[in-house]
GROMACS .gro file of C-alpha atoms in nm:
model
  188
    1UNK     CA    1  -2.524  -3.496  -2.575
    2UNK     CA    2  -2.804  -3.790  -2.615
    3UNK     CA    3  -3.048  -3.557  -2.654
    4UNK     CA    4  -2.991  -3.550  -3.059
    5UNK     CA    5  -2.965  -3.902  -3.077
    6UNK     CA    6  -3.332  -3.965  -3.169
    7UNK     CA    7  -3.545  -3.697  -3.355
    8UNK     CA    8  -3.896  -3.756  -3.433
    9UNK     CA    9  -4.041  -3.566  -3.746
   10UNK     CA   10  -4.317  -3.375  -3.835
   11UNK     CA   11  -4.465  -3.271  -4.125
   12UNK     CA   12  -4.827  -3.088  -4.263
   13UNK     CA   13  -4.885  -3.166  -4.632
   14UNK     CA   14  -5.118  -3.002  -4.873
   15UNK     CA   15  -5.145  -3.355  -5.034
   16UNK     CA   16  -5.524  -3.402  -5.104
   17UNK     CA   17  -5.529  -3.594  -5.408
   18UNK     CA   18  -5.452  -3.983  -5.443
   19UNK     CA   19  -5.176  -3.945  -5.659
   20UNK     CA   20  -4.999  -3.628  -5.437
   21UNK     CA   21  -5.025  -3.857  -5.110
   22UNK     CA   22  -4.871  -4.135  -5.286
   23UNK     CA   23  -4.522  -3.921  -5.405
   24UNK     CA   24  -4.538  -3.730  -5.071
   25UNK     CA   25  -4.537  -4.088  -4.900
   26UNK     CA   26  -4.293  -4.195  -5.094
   27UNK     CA   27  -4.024  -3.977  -5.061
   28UNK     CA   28  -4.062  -3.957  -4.698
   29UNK     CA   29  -3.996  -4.338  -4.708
   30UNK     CA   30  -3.721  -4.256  -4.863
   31UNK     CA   31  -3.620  -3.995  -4.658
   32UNK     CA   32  -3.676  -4.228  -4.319
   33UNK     CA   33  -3.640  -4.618  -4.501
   34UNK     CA   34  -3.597  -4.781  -4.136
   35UNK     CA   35  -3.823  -4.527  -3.941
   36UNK     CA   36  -4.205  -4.551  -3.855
   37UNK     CA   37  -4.411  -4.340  -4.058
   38UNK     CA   38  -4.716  -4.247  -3.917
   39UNK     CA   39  -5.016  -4.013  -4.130
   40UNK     CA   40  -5.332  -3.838  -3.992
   41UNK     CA   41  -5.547  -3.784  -4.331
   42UNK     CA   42  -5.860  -3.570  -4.353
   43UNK     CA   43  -6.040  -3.625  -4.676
   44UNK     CA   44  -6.111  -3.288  -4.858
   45UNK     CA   45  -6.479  -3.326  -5.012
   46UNK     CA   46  -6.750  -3.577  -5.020
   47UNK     CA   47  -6.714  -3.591  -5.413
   48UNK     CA   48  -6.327  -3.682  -5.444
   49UNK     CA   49  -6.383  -3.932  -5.145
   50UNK     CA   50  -6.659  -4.071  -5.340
   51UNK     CA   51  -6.492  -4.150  -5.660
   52UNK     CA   52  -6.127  -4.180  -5.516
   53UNK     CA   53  -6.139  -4.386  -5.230
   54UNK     CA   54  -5.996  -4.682  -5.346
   55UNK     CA   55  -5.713  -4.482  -5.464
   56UNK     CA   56  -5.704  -4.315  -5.157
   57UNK     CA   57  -5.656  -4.659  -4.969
   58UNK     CA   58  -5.402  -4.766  -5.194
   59UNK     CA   59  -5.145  -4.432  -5.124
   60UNK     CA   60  -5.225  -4.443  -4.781
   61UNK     CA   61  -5.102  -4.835  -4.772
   62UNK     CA   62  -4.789  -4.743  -4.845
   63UNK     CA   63  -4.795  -4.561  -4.480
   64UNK     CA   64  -4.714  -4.762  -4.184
   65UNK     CA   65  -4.995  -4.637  -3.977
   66UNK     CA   66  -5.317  -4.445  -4.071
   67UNK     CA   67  -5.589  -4.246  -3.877
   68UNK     CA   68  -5.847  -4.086  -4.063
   69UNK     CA   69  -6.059  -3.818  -3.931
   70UNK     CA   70  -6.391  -3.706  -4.087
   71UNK     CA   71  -6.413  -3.572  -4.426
   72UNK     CA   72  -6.382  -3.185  -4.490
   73UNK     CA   73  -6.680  -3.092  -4.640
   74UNK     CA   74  -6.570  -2.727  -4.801
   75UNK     CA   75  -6.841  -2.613  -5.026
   76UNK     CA   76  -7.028  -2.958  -5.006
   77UNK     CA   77  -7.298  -3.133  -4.802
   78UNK     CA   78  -7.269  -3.460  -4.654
   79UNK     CA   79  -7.353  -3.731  -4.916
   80UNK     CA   80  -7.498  -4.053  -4.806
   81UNK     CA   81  -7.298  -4.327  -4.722
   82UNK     CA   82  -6.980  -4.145  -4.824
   83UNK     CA   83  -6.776  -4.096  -4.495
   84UNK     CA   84  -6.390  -4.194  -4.460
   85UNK     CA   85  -6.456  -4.525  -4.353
   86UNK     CA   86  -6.493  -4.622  -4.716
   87UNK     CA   87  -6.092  -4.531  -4.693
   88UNK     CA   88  -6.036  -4.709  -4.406
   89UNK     CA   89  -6.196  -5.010  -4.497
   90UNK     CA   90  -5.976  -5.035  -4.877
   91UNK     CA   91  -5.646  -5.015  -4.692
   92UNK     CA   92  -5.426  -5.309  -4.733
   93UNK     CA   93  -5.472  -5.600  -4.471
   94UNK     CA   94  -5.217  -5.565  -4.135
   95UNK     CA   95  -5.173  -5.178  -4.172
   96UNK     CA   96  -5.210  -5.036  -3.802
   97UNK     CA   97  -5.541  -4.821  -3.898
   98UNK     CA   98  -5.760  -4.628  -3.699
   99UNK     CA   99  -6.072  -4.386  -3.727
  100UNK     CA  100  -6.087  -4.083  -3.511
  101UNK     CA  101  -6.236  -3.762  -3.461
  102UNK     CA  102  -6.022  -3.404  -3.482
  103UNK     CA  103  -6.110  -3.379  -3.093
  104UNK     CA  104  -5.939  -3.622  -3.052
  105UNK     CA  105  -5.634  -3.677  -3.238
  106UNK     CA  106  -5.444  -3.506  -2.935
  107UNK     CA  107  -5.517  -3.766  -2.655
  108UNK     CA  108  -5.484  -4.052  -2.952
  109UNK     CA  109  -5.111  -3.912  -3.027
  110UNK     CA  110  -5.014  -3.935  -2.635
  111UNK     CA  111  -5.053  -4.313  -2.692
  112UNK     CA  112  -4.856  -4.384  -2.926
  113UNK     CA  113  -4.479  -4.336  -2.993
  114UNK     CA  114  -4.404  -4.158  -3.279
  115UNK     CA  115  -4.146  -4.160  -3.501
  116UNK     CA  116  -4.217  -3.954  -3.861
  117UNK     CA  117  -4.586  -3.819  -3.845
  118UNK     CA  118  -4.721  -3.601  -4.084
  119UNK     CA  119  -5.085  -3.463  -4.115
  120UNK     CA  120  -5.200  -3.496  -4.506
  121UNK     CA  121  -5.536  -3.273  -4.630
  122UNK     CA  122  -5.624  -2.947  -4.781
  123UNK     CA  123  -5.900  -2.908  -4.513
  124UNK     CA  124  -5.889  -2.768  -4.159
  125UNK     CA  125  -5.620  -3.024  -4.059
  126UNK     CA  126  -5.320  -2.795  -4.089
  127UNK     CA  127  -5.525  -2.602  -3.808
  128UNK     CA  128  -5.427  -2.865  -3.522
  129UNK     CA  129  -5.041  -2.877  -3.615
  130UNK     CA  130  -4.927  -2.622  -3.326
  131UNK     CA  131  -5.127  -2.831  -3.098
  132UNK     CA  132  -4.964  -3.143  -3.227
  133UNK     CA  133  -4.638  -3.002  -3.211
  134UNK     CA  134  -4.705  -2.935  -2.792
  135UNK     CA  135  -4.833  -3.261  -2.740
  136UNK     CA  136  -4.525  -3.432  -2.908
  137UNK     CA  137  -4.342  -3.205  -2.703
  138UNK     CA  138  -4.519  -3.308  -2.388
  139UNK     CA  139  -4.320  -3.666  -2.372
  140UNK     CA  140  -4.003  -3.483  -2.280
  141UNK     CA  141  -3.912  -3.392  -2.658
  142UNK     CA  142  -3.741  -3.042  -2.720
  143UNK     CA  143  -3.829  -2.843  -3.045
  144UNK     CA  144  -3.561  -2.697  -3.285
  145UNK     CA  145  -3.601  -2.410  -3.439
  146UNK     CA  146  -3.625  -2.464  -3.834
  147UNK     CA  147  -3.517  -2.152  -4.026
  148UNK     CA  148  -3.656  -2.052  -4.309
  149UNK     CA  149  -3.748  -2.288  -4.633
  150UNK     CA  150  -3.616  -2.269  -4.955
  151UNK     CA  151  -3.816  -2.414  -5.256
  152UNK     CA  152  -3.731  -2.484  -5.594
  153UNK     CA  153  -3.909  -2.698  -5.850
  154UNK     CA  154  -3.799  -2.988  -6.015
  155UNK     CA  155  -3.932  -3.228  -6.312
  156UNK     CA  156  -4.270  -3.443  -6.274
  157UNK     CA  157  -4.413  -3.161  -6.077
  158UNK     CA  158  -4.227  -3.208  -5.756
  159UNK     CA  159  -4.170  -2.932  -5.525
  160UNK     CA  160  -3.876  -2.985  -5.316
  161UNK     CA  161  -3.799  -2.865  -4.977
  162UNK     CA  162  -3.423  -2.822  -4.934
  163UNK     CA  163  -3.279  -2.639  -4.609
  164UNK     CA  164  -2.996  -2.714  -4.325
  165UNK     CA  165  -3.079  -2.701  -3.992
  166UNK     CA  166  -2.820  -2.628  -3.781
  167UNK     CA  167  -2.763  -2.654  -3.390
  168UNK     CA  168  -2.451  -2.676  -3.142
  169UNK     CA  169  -2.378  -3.052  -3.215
  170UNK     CA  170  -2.465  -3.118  -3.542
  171UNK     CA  171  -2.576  -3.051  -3.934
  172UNK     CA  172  -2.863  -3.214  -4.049
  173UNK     CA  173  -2.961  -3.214  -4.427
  174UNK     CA  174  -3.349  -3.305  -4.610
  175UNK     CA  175  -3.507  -3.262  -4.860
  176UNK     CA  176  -3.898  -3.266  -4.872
  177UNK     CA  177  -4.147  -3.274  -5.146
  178UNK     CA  178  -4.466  -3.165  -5.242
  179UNK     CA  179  -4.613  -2.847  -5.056
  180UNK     CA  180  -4.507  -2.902  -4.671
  181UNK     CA  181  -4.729  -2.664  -4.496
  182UNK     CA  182  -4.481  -2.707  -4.187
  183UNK     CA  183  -4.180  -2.904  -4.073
  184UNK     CA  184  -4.052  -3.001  -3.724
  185UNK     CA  185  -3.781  -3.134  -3.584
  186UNK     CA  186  -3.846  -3.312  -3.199
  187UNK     CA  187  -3.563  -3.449  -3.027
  188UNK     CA  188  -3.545  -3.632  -2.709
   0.00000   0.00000   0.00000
């Protein structure tokens, strides 16, 4: 039926560290060359955004589309001047960018037409993906089940995500790197 045709994906990455984002990002672009990838990034820590966000900007570039939410501040208290705008304003020129609050990623998301989203952070973020995964759902998508993952590690400290998801009409194949928190499958 048409209802596999189109499959929009959805991951939650550990990925808080310049150089982690930028490998996670890339593979997914490999993964999904000709599809839209979309990435909601919390900062973890005022310190590491402080003296990373350049490099911050620069892995999230290679994104299509960025919204940042507010730093997690863990252990740490708010240090002045140091918010994630400093991100937002490093990322390369003509990205689709945009600053928003947790509260509101929900109602942000049910604007927008989403193709490969995944949530990036070691803070709280991972904490909104069941309500991201109803509000994708919302637009008429349908979720698959995704059975259990396998991992296995590979050179240049990759972790790699290999399963097969199966359902009545077809056999779909991915790998994913880097700790993935959670992966979803939405078809319409």
């Amino acid at each position: 039926s048409d209802v596999y045709k189109r499959q929009v994906v959805f991951l939650s990455d550990y990925a808080h560290h310049p150089a982690e984002i930028a490998q996670s990002v890339k593979s997914i672009r490999d993964l999904y060359q000709d599809k839209k990838i979309t990435a909601i990034f919390q900062p973890h820590l005022y310190t590491r955004t402080r003296d990373f966000y350049k490099e911050f900007a620069n892995s999230l570039s290679l994104l299509d589309e960025v919204i940042l939410v507010d730093i997690y501040p863990a252990r740490e208290q708010p240090i002045p001047g140091v918010t994630s705008q400093l991100i937002y304003d490093n990322l390369r020129p003509g990205i689709e960018k945009c600053m928003c609050k947790k509260e509101d990623i929900l109602e942000l998301l049910s604007q927008k037409q989403i193709e490969v989203l995944i949530t990036l952070g070691a803070g709280d973020i991972d904490n909104y993906v069941p309500e991201i995964t109803k509000q994708l759902t919302i637009d008429n998508y349908r979720s698959i089940p995704v059975p259990p993952l396998f991992l296995s590690y590979y050179p240049y400290s990759q972790f790699i995500v290999n399963y097969q998801l199966i359902t009545s009409s077809s056999t779909t194949k991915l790998s994913m790197i880097k700790f993935c928190r959670s992966i979803v499958f939405l078809p319409i």
